[in-house]
Tab-separated table of C-alpha atoms in Angstrom:
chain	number	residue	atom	x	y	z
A	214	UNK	CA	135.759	96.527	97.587
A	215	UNK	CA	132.702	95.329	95.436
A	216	UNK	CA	135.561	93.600	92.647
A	217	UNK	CA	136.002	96.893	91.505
A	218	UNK	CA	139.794	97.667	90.788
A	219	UNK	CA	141.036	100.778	88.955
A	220	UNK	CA	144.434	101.668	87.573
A	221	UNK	CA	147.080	102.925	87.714
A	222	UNK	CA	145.951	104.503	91.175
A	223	UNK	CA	148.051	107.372	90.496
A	224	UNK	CA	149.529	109.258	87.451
A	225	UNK	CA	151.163	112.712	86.455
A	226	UNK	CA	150.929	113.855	83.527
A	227	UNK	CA	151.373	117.157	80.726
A	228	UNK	CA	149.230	118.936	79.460
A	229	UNK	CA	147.642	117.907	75.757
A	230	UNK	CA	148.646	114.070	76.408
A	231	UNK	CA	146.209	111.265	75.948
A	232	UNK	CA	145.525	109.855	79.003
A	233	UNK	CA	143.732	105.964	79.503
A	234	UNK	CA	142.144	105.001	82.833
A	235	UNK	CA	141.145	101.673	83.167
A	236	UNK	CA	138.147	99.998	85.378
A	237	UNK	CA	137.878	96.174	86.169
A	238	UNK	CA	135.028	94.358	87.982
A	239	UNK	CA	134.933	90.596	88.838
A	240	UNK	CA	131.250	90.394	89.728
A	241	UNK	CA	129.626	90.964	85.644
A	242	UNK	CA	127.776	94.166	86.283
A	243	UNK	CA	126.059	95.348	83.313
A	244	UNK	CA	126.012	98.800	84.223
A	245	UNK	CA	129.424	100.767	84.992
A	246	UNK	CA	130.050	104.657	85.487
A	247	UNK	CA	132.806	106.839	85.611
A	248	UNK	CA	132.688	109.779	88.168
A	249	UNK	CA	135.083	112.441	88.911
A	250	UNK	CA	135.173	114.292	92.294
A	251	UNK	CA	136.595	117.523	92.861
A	252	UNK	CA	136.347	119.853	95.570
A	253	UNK	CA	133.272	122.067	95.942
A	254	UNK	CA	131.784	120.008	93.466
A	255	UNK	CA	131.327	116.718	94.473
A	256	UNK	CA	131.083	113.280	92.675
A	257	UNK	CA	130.238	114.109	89.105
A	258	UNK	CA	129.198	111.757	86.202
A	259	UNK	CA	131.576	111.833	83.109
A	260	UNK	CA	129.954	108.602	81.511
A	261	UNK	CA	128.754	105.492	82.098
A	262	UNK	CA	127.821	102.052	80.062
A	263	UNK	CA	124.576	99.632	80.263
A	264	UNK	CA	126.197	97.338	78.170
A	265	UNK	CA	129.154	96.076	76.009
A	266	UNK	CA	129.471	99.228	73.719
A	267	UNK	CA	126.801	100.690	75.010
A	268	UNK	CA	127.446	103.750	76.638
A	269	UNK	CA	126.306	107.430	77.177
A	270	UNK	CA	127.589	110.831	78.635
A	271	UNK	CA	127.271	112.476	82.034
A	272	UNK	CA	127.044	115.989	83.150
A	273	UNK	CA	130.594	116.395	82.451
A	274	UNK	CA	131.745	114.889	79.927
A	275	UNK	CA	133.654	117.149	77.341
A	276	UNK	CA	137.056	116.086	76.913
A	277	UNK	CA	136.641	112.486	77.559
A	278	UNK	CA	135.807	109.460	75.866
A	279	UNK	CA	135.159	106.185	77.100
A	280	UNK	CA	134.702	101.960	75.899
A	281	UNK	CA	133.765	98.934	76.635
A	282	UNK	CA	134.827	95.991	74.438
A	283	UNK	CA	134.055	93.653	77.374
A	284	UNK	CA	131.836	93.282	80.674
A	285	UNK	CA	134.282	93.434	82.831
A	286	UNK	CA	136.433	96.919	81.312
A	287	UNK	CA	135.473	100.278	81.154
A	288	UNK	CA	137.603	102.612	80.012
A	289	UNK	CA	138.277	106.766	80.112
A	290	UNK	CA	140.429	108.607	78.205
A	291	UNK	CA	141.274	112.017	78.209
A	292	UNK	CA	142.044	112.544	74.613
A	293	UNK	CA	144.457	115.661	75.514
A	294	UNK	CA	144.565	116.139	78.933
A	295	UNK	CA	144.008	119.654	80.224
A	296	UNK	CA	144.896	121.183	84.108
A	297	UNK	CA	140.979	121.275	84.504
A	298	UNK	CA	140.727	117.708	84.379
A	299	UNK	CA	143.625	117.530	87.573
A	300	UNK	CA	140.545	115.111	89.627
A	301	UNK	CA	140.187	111.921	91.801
A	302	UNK	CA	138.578	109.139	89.097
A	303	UNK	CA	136.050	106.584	90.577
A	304	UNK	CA	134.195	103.923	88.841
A	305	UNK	CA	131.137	101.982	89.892
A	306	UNK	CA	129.087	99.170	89.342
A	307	UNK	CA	125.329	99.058	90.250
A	308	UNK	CA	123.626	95.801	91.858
A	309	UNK	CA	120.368	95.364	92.338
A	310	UNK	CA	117.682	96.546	90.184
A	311	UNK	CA	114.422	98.908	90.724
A	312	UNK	CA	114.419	101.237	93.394
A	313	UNK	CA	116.512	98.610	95.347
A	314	UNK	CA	119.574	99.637	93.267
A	315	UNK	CA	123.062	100.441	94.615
A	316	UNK	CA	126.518	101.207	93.317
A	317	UNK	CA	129.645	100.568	95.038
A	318	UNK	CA	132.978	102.082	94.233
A	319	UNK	CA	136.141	101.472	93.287
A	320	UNK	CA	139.710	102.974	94.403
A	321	UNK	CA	139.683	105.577	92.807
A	322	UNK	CA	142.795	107.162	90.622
A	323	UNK	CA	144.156	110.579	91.668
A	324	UNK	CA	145.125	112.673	88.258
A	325	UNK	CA	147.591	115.782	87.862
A	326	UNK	CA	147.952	117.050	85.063
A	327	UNK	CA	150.609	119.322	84.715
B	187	UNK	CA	121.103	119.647	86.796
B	188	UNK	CA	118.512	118.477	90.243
B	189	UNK	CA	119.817	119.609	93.495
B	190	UNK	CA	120.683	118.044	96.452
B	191	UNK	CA	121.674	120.110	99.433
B	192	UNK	CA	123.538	118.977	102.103
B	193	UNK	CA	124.831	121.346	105.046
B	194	UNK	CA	129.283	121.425	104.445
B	195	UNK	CA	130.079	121.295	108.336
B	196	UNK	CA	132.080	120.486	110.032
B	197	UNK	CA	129.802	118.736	112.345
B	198	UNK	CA	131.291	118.095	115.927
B	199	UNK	CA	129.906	115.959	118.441
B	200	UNK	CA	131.692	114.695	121.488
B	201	UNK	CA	131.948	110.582	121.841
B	202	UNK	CA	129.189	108.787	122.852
B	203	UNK	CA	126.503	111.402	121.532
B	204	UNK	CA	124.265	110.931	118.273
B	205	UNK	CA	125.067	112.702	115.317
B	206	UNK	CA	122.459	114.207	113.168
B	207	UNK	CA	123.047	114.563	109.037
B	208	UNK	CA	120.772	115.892	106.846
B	209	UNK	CA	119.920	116.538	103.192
B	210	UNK	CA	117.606	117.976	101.294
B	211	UNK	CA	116.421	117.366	97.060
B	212	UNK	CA	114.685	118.823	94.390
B	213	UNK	CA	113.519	116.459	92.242
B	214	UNK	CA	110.191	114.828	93.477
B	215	UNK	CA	110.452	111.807	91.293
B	216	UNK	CA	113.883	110.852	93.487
B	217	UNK	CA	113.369	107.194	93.645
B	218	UNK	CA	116.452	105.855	95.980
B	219	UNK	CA	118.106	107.539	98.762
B	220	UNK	CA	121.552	106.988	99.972
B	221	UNK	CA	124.150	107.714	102.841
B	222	UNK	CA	128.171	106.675	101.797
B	223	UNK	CA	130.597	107.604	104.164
B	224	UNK	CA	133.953	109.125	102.470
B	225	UNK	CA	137.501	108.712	104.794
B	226	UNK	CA	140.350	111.249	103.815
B	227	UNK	CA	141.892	109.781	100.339
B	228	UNK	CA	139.563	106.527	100.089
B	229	UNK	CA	136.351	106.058	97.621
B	230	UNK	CA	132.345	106.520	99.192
B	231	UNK	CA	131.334	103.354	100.720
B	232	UNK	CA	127.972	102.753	101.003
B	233	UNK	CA	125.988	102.505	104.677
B	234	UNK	CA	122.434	103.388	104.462
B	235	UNK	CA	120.042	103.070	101.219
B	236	UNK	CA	116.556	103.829	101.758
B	237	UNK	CA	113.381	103.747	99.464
B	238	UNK	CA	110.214	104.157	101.330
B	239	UNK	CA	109.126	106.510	103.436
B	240	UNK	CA	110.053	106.541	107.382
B	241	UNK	CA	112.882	105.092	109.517
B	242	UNK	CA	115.287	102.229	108.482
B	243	UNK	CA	117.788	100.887	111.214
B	244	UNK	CA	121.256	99.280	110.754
B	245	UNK	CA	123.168	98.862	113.565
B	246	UNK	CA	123.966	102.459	114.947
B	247	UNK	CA	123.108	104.003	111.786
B	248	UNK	CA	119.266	105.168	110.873
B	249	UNK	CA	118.123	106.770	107.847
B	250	UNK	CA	114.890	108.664	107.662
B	251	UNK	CA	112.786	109.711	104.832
B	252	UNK	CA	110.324	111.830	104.393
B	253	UNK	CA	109.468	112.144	100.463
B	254	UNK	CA	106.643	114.623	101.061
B	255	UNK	CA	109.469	117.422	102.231
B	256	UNK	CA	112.173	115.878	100.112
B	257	UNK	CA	114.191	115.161	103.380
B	258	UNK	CA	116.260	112.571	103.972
B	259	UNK	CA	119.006	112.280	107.023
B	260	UNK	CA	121.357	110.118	108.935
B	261	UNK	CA	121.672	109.462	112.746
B	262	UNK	CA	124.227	107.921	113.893
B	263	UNK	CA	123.714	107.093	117.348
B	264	UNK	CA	126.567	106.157	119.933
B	265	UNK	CA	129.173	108.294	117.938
B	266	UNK	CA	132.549	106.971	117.956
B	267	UNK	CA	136.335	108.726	116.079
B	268	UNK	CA	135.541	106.402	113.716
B	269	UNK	CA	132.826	107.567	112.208
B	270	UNK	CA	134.389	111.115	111.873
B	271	UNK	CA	134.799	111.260	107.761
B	272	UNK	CA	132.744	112.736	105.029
B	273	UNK	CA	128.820	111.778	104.453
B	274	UNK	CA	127.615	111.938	101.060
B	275	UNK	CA	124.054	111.852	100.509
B	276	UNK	CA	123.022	110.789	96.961
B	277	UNK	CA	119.641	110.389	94.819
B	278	UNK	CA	118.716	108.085	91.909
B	279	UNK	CA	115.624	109.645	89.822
B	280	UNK	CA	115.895	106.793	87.327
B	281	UNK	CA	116.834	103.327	87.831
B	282	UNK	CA	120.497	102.765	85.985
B	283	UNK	CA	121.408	106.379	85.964
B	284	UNK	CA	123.777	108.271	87.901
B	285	UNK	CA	123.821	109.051	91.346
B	286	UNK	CA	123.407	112.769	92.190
B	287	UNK	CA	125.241	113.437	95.252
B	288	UNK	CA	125.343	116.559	97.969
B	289	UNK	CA	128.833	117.945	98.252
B	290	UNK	CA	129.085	116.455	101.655
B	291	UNK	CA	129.215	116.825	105.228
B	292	UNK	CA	132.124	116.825	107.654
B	293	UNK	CA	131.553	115.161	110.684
B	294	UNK	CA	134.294	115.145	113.515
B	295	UNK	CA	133.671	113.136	116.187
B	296	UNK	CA	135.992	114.358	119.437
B	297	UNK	CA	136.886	111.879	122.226
């Protein structure tokens, strides 16, 4: 599982609430992403971080923001959560460095809004 | 936003036979190449990376790569239930960003 948890795993939710999703990793990765995957499109990139408080949008990443006060949490949050971002959340952590890079995946955390 | 193509399936072989995956990319200065295999309701786990041109083995699994036709596929020889799930093939272009993955191939692997 690459010390990657996520939570919660599952939430419902309304329309125009603020939503937080939370990623933890044991291993102090410097480098953490948030993608969402929906179908016919794939695994996206919302945003990711290459450092405490350093972080930087994805292809898709109106109507989010994210954080990191600390190596090992990453945050998302939906600021007002729309039916458009009903999605399966991963996060990931890269290892390795070069072309010899890899990321590995956590859980996941299945969304509805509503 | 750099493509990569990958054909949706599903993919059927019969039990014991290899399967064939493929993918193809647009952006020439792809650096990393990888295979992550994608059960029904899990996350992409990773089973093949590959950075160099040519063949590398791993147990049933080989990935091939030919950066000159921006091709990169998956055998998986022996081909057990098991492996029947989703492949995701995904490209780095630069080191630290995000992964660009295909949409995916089925692959159902019938006893």
């Amino acid at each position: 599982d690459a010390g990657i948890t996520q939570s919660p795993r599952h939430k419902v939710t309304e329309t125009g609430t603020p939503v937080t999703l939370r990623c933890h990793q044991t291993e102090n990765h410097r480098y953490m992403y948030w993608y969402r995957q929906d179908p016919g499109h794939g695994l996206r990139l919302i945003h990711y971080s290459y450092g405490v408080k350093d972080t930087d949008k994805g292809e898709v990443s109106d109507g989010y923001s994210v954080s990191r006060s600390k190596t090992e949490d990453f945050l998302l949050t939906l600021e007002s959560a729309t039916s458009s971002q009903t999605s399966v959340y991963f996060c990931a952590t890269k290892r390795g460095t070069g072309v010899q890079e890899t990321q590995y995946f956590g859980p996941g955390t299945r969304l509805l809004v509503l | 936003q750099k493509e990569v193509e990958q054909n949706s399936g599903p993919l059927s072989v019969p039990e014991g036979a290899i399967a064939s995956l493929n993918c193809t990319y647009s952006d020439r200065g792809s650096q990393s190449f990888f295979w992550y295999r994608q059960y029904s309701g899990k996350s992409p786990e990773l089973i093949m990376s590959i950075y160099s041109n040519g063949d590398k083995e791993d147990g049933r699994f080989t990935a091939q790569l030919n950066k000159a036709s921006q091709y990169v596929s998956l055998l998986i020889r022996d081909s057990q239930p098991s492996d029947s799930a989703t492949y995701l093939c995904a490209v780095i272009v630069n080191s630290g960003y995000a992964l660009n993955f295909g949409k995916g191939t089925s692959l159902l692997v019938t006893p």
